Tab-separated table of C-alpha atoms and ligand atoms in Angstrom:
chain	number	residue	atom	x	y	z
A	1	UNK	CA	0.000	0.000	0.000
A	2	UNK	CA	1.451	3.218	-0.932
A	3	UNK	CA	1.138	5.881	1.896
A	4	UNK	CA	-0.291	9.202	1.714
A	5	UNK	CA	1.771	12.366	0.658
A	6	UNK	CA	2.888	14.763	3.733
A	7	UNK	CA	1.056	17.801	3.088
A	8	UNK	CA	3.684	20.977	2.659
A	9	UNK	CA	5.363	22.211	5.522
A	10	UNK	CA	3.833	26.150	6.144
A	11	UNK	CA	6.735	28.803	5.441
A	12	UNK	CA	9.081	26.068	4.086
A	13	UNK	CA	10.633	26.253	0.337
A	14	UNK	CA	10.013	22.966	-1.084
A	15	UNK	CA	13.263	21.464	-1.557
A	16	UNK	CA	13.209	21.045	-5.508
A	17	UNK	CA	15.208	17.337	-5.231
A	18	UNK	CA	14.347	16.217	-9.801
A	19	UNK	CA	16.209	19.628	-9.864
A	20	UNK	CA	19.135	19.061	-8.101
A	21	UNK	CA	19.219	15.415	-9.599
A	22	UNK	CA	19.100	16.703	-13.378
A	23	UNK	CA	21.672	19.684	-12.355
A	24	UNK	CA	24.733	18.314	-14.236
A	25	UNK	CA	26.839	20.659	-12.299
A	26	UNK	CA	26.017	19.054	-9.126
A	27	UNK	CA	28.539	15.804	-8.875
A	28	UNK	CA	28.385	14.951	-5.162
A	29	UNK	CA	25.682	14.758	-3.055
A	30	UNK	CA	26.500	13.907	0.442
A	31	UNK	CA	23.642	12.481	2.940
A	32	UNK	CA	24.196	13.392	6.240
A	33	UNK	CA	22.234	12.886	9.480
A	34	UNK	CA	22.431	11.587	13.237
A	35	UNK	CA	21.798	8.204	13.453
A	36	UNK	CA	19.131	6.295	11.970
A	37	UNK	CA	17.239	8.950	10.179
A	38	UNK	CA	17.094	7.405	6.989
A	39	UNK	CA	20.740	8.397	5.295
A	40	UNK	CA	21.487	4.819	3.624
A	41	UNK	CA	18.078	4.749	2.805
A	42	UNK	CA	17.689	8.155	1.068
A	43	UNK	CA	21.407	8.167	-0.269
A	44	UNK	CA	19.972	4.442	-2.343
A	45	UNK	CA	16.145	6.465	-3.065
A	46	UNK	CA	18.125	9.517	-4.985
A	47	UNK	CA	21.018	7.329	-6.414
A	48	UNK	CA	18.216	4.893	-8.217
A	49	UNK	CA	15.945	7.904	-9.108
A	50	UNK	CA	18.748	10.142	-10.868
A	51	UNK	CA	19.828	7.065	-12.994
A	52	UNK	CA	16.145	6.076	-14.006
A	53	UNK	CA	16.497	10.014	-15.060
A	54	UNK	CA	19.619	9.984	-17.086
A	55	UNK	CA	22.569	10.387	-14.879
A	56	UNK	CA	26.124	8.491	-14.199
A	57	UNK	CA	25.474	7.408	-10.636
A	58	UNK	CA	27.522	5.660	-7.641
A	59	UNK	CA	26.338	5.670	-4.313
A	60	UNK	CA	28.897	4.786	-1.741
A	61	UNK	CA	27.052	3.498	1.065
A	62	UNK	CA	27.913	2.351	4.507
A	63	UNK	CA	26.669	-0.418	6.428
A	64	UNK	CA	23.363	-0.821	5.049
A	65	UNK	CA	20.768	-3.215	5.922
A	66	UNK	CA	21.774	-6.969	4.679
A	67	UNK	CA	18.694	-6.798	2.308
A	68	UNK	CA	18.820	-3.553	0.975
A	69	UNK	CA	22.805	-4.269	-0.437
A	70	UNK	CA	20.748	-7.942	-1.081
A	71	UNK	CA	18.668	-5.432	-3.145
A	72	UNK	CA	21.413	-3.608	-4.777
A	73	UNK	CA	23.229	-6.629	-5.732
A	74	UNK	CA	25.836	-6.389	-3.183
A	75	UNK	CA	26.889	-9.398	-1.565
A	76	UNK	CA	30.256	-8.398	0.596
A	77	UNK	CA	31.898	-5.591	1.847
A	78	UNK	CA	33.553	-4.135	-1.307
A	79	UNK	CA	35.700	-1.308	-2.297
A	80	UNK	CA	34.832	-1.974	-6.108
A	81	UNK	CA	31.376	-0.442	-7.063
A	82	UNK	CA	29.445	-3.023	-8.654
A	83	UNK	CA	26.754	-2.168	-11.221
A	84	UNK	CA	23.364	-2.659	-9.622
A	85	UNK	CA	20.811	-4.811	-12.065
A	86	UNK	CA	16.896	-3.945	-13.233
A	87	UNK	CA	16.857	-0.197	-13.513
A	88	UNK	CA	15.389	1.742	-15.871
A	89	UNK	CA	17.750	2.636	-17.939
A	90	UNK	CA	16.120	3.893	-21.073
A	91	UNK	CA	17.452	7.564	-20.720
A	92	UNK	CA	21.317	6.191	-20.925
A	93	UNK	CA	21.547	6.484	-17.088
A	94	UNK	CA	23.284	3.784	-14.615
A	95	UNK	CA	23.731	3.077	-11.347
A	96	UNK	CA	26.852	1.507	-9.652
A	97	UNK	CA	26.788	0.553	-5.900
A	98	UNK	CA	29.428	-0.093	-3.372
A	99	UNK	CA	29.514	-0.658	0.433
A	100	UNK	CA	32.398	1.116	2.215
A	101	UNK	CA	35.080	-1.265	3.195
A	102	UNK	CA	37.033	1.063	6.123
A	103	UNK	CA	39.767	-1.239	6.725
A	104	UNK	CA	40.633	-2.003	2.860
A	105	UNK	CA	40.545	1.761	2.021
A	106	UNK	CA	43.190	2.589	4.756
A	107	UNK	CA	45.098	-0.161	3.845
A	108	UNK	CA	44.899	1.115	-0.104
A	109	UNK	CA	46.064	4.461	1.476
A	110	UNK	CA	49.081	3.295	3.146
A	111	UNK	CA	50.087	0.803	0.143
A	112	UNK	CA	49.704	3.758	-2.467
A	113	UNK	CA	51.817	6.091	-0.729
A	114	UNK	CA	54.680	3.704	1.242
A	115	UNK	CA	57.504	1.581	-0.249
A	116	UNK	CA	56.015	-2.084	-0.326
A	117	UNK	CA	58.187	-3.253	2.673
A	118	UNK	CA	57.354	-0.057	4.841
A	119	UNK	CA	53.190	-0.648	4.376
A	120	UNK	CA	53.774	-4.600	5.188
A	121	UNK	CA	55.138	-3.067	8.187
A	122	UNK	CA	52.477	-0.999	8.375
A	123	UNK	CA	49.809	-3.249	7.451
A	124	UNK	CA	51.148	-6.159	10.132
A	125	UNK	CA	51.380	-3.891	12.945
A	126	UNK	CA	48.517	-4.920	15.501
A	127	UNK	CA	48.281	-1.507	16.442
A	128	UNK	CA	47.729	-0.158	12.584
A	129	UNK	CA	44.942	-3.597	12.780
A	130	UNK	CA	43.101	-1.727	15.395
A	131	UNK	CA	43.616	1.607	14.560
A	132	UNK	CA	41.930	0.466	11.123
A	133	UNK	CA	39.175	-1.200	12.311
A	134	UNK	CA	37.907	0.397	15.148
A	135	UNK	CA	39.449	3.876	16.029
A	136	UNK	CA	36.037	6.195	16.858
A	137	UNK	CA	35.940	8.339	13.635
A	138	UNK	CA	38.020	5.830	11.255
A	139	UNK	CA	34.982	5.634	9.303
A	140	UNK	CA	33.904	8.514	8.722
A	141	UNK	CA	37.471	9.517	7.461
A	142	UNK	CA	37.948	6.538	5.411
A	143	UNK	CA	34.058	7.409	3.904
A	144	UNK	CA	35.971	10.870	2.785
A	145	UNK	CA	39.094	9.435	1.866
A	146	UNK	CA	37.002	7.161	-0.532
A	147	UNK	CA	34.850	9.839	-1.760
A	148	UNK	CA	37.991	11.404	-3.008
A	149	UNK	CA	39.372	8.571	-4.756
A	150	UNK	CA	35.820	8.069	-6.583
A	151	UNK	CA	36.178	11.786	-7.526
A	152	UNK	CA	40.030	11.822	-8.622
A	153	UNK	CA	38.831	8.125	-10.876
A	154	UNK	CA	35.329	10.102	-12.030
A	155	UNK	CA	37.263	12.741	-13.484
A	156	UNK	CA	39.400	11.121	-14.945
A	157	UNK	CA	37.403	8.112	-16.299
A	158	UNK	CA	34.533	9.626	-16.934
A	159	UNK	CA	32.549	6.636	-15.258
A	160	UNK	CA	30.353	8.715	-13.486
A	161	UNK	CA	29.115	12.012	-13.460
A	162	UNK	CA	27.166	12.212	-9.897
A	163	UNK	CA	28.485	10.210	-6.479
A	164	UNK	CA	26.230	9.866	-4.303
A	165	UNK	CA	27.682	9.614	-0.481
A	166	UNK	CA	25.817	8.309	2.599
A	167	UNK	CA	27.687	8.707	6.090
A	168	UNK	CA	28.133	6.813	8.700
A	169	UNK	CA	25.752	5.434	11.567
A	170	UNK	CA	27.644	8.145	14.524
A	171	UNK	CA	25.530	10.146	16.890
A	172	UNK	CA	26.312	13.203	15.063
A	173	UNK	CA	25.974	14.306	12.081
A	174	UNK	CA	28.706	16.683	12.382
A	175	UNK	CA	31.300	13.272	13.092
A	176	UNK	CA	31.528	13.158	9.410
A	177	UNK	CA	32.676	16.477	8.954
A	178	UNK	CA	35.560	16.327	11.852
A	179	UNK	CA	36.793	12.929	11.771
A	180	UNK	CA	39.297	14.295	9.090
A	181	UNK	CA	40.581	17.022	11.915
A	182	UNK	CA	40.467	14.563	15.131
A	183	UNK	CA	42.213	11.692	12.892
A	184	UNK	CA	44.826	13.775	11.757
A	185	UNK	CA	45.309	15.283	15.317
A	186	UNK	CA	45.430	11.998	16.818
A	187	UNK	CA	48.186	10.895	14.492
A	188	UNK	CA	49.816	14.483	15.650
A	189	UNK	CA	49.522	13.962	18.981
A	190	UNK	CA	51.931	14.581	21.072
A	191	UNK	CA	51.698	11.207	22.828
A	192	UNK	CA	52.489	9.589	20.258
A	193	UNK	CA	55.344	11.833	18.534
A	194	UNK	CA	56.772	11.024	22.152
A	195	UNK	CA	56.133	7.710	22.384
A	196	UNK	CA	57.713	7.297	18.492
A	197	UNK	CA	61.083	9.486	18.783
A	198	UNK	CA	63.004	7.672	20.166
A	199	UNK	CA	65.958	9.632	22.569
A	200	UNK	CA	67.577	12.105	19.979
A	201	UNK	CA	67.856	15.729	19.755
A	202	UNK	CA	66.369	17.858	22.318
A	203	UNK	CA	64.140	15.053	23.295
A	204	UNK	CA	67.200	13.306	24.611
A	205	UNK	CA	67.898	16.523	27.227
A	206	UNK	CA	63.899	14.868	28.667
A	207	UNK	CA	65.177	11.024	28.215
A	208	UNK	CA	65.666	10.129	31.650
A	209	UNK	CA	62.187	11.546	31.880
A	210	UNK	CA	60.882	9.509	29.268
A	211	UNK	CA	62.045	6.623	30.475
A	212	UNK	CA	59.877	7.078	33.634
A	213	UNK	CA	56.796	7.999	31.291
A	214	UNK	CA	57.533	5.052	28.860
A	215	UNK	CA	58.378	2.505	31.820
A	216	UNK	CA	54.901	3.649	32.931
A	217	UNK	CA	53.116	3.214	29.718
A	218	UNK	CA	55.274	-0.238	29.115
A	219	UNK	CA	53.416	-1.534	32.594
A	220	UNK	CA	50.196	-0.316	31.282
A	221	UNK	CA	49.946	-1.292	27.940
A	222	UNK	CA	52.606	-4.126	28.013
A	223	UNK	CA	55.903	-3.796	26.191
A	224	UNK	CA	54.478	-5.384	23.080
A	225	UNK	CA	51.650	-2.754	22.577
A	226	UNK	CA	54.306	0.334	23.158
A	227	UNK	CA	56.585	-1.267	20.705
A	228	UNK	CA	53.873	-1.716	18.255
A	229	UNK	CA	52.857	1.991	18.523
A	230	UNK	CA	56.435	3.017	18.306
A	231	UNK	CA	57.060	0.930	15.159
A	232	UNK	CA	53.647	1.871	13.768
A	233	UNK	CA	54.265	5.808	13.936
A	234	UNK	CA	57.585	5.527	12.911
A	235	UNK	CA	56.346	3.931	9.563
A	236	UNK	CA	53.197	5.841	9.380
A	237	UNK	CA	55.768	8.831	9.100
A	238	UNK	CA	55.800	8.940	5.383
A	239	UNK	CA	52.756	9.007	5.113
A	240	UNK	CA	51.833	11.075	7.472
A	241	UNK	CA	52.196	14.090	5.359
A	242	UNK	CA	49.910	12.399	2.735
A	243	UNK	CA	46.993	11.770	5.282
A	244	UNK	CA	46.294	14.900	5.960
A	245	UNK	CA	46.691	16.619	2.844
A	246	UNK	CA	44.437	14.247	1.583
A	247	UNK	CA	41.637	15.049	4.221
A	248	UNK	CA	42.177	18.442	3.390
A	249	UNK	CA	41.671	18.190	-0.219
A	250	UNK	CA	38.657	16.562	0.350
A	251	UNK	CA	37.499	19.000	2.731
A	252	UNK	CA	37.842	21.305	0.238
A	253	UNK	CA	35.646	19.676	-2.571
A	254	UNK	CA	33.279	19.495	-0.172
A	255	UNK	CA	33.083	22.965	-0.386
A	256	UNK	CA	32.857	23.335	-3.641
A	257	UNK	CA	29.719	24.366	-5.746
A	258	UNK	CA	29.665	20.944	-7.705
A	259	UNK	CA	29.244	19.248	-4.027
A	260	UNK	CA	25.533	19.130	-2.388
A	261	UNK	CA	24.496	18.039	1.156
A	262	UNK	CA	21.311	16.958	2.311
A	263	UNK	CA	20.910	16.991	5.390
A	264	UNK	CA	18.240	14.046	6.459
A	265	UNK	CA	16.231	14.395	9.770
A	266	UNK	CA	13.434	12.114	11.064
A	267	UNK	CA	10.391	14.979	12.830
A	268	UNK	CA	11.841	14.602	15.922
A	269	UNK	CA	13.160	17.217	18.445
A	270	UNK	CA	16.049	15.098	18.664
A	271	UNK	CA	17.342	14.843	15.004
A	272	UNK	CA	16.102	18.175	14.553
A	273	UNK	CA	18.339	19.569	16.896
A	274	UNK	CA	21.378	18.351	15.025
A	275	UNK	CA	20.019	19.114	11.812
A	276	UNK	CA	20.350	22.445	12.953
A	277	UNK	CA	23.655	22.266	14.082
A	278	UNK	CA	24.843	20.554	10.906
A	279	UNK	CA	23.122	24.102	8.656
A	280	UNK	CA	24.701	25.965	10.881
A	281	UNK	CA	28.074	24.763	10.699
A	282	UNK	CA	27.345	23.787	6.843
A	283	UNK	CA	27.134	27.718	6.695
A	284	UNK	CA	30.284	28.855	8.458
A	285	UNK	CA	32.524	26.203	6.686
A	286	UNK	CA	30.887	27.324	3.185
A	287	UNK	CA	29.634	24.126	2.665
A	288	UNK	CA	26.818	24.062	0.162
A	289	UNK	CA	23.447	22.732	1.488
A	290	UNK	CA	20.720	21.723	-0.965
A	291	UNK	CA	18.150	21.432	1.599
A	292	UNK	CA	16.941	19.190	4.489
A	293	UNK	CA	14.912	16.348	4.256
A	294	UNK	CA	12.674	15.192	6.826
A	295	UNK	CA	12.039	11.738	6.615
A	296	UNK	CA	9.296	8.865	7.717
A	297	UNK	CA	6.848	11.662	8.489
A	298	UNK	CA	3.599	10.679	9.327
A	299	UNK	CA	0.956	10.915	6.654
A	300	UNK	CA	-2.331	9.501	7.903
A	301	UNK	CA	-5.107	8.625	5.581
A	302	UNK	CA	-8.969	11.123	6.278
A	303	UNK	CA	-7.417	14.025	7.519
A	304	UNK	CA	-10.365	15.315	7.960
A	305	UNK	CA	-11.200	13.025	10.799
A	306	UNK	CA	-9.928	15.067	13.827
A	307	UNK	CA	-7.555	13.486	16.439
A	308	UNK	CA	-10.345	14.871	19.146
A	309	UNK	CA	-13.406	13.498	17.157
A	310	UNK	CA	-11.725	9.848	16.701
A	311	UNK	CA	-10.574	9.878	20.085
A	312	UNK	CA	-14.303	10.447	21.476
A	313	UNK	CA	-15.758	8.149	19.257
A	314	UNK	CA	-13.120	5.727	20.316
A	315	UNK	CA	-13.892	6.161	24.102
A	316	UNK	CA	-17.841	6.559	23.293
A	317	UNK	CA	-17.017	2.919	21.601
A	318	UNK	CA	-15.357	1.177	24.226
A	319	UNK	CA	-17.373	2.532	27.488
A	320	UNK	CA	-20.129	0.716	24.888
A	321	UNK	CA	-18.167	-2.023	24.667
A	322	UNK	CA	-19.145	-2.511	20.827
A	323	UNK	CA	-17.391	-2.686	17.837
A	324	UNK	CA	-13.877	-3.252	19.627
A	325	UNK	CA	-12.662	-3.212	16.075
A	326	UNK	CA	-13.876	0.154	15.476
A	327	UNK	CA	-13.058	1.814	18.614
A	328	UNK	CA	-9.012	0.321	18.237
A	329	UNK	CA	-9.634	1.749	14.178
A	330	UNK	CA	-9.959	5.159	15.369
A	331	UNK	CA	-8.085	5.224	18.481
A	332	UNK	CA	-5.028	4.522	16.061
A	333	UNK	CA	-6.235	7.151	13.648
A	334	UNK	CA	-6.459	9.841	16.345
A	335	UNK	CA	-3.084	8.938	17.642
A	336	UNK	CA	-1.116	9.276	14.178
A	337	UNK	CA	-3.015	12.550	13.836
A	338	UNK	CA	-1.585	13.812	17.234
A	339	UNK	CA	1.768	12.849	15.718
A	340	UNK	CA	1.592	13.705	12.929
A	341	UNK	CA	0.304	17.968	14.094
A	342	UNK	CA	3.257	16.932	16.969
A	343	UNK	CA	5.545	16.335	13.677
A	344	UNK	CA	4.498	19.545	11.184
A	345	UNK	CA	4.949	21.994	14.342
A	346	UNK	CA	8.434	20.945	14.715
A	347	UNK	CA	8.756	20.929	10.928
A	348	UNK	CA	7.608	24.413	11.154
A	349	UNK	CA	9.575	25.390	14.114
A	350	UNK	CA	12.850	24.378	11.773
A	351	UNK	CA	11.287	26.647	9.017
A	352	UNK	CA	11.196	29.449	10.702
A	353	UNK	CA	14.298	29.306	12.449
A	354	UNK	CA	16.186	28.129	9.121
A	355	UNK	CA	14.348	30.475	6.555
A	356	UNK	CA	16.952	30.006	3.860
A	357	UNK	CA	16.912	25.698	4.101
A	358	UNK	CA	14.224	24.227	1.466
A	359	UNK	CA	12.499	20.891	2.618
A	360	UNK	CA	11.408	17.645	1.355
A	361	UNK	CA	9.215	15.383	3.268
A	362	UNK	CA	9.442	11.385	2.925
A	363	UNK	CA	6.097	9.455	4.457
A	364	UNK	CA	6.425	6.799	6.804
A	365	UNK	CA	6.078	3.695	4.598
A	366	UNK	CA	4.498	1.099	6.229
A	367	UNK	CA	7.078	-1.485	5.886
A	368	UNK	CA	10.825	-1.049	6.038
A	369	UNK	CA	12.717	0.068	2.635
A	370	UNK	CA	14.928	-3.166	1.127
A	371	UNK	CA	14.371	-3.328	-2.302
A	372	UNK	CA	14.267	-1.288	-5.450
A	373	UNK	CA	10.549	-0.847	-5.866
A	374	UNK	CA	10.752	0.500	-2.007
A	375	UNK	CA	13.746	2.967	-3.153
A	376	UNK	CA	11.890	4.071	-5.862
A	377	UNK	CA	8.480	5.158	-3.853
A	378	UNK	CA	10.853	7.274	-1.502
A	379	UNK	CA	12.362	8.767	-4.543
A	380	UNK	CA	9.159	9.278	-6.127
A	381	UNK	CA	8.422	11.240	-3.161
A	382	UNK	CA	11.432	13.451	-2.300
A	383	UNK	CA	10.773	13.928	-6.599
A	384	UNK	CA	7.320	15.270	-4.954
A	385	UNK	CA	5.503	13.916	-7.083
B	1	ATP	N1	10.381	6.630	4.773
B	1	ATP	C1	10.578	5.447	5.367
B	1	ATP	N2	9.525	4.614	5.593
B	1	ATP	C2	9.696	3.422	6.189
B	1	ATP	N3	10.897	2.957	6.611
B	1	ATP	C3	11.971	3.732	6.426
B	1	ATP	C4	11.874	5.009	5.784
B	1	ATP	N4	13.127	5.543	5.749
B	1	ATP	C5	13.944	4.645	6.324
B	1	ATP	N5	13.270	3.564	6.730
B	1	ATP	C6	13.801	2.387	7.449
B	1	ATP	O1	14.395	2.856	8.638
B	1	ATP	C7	15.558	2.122	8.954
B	1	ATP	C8	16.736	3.066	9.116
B	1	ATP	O2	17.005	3.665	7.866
B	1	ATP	P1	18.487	3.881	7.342
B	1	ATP	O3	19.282	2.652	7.504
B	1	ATP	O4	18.406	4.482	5.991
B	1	ATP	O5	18.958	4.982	8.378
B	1	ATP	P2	20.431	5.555	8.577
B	1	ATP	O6	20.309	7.009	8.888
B	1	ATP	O7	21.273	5.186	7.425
B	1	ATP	O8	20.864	4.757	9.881
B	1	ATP	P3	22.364	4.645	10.473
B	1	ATP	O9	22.615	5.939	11.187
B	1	ATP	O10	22.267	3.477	11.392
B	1	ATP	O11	23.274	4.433	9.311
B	1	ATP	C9	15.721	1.108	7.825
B	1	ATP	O12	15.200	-0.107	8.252
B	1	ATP	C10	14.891	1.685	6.682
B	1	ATP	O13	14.365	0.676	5.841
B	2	MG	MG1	23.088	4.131	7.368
């Protein structure tokens, strides 16, 4: 069953989304959001819909739902986009899917800019292993650093001609936008320039000192783990340089006018609230925003049933104690019409406080989204059609 539209949002510029899609100077769009809102979900919905219209597209997603990559024909974590099957393709368009692998892109980084027996260095060190794999904001970097390397390929292959990003599942939305910083100041630290010089230069006036602080840190962490960190930032040295010129590169096409963000909220106070963070800091980093979208909004059926009169009836109903049926029909009816008046006055509330941000709304579905005919009702609905 397909659900009804969200009616528009008072004082809000509909976010024109075909617009954006058929803009051929538009070549990223990233899909940003705090957790769970939607992002994998809408970053699939506009990949699929500007391919059925004509465009280039690969969506870099990151852990999606097993059977919406099922959906998309991917099977494994892969760093290869992979071409994804039964679209529309009659206006010349295509669509190419890929989910992020985090530990194979930093280990792509590291062999493409280290001699082969300094990254198997690298690469075998157990702390690199779990630097890779689990350091708090590793993904989100390694999501830019791939975005990068899509763009650098795109322009030079001509593959593509829109990438579509998604970001990943942190509490913030505005992770994705200083993972680049906190990695590259974590690298920087001074812990671990310490920890990695070993006693020369002036360090060595301090090395009876550091001997206390490293025979401290060796009963801590274990003499293994210290040597591992020593040996790992003396290696990552070389490419040290690289990482965060990289990150700042990519910072700056983010900025640029090809790049687009949409920023996806679910209508609640919570999301909401960082949506606004992320436009504001969007605006003082000059990053270009194409407009929220505020997703799985609820769109009840007979709006002209009020949440009051249903609610009545539903109590007149079951004080009667017929029709149980009935009575539970329209108790559920007035309670998605609370939400949903609960829903447009926070939707509002973000108008006016953001008049500049255009809006899309997404209804609730009433199933979960895992498969292309889902995808395309979503996109058919940010489309606004
Ligand atoms: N409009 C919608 N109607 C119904 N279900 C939806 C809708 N949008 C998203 N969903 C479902 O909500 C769940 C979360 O969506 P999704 O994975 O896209 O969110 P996310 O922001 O990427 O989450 P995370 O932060 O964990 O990465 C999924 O099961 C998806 O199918
Ligand atoms: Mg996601």
């Amino acid at each position: 069953m397909t659900a009804p539209s969200v009616a528009p949002i008072p004082g809000a510029h509909p976010l024109a989304v075909d617009a954006l899609l058929d803009d051929s100077s538009v070549e990223i769009i990233v899909c940003c959001g705090s957790g769970g809102v939607g992002k994998t979900t809408t970053a699939a919905a506009i990949g699929l819909r500007a391919a059925e219209r004509g465009r280039r597209v690969v969506v870099l997603t990151i852990d999606p739902a097993r059977r919406l990559a099922q959906a998309m024909g991917l099977a494994e974590l892969d760093n290869t986009p992979r071409q994804v099957e039964d679209i529309d393709t009659t206006k010349g368009g295509r669509l190419d899917a890929m989910m992020l692998d985090m530990k194979r892109t930093f280990d792509d980084v590291v062999l493409a800019h280290t001699s082969p027996d300094k990254a198997r260095e690298i690469l075998e060190n157990p702390f690199y292993i779990a630097l890779s794999s689990s350091f708090a904001g590793t993904q989100e970097y390694m999501a830019m650093e791939r975005l990068g390397q899509l763009h650098a390929d795109a322009s030079s292959n001509g593959d593509y001609d829109l990438i579509i990003v998604d970001t990943p599942p942190s509490r913030s939305a505005l992770d994705f936008l200083d993972a680049p910083k906190r990695l590259s100041s974590f690298l920087d630290s001074r812990l671990l320039r310490l920890l990695s010089t070993p006693a020369r230069g002036p360090i060595r006036l301090f090395s009876a000192g550091m001997g206390v602080v490293t025979g401290a840190l060796t009963k801590l962490l274990g003499a293994q783990v210290l040597t591992d960190v020593q040996t790992f930032v003396a290696a990552l040295d070389t490419t040290f340089g690289g990482f965060r010129q990289r990150a700042e590169d990519t910072y700056r096409l983010l900025q640029e006018r090809r790049t687009a963000f949409l920023v996806v909220a679910a209508p609640e106070p919570d999301a909401l609230r960082e949506a606004s963070y992320f436009v504001e800091r969007l605006r003082d980093d000059r990053m270009p925003l194409a407009g929220l979208v505020l997703n799985r909004m609820e769109a009840p059926a007979a709006v002209h049933v009020s949440p009051e009169r249903s609610l009545s009836a539903a109590e007149a109903l079951a004080e009667s104690g017929q029709h149980p049926v009935a009575a539970a029909v329209l108790r559920l009816h007035g309670e998605r019409m609370t939400r949903a008046a609960r829903e447009r006055r926070l939707a509002e509330r973000f108008a006016s406080a953001h008049p500049g941000v255009s809006i899309a709304t997404v209804p609730a579905l009433s199933s979960d989204v895992h498969d292309l005919p889902g995808l395309r009702q979503i996109g058919t609905r940010l489309g606004g059609e």
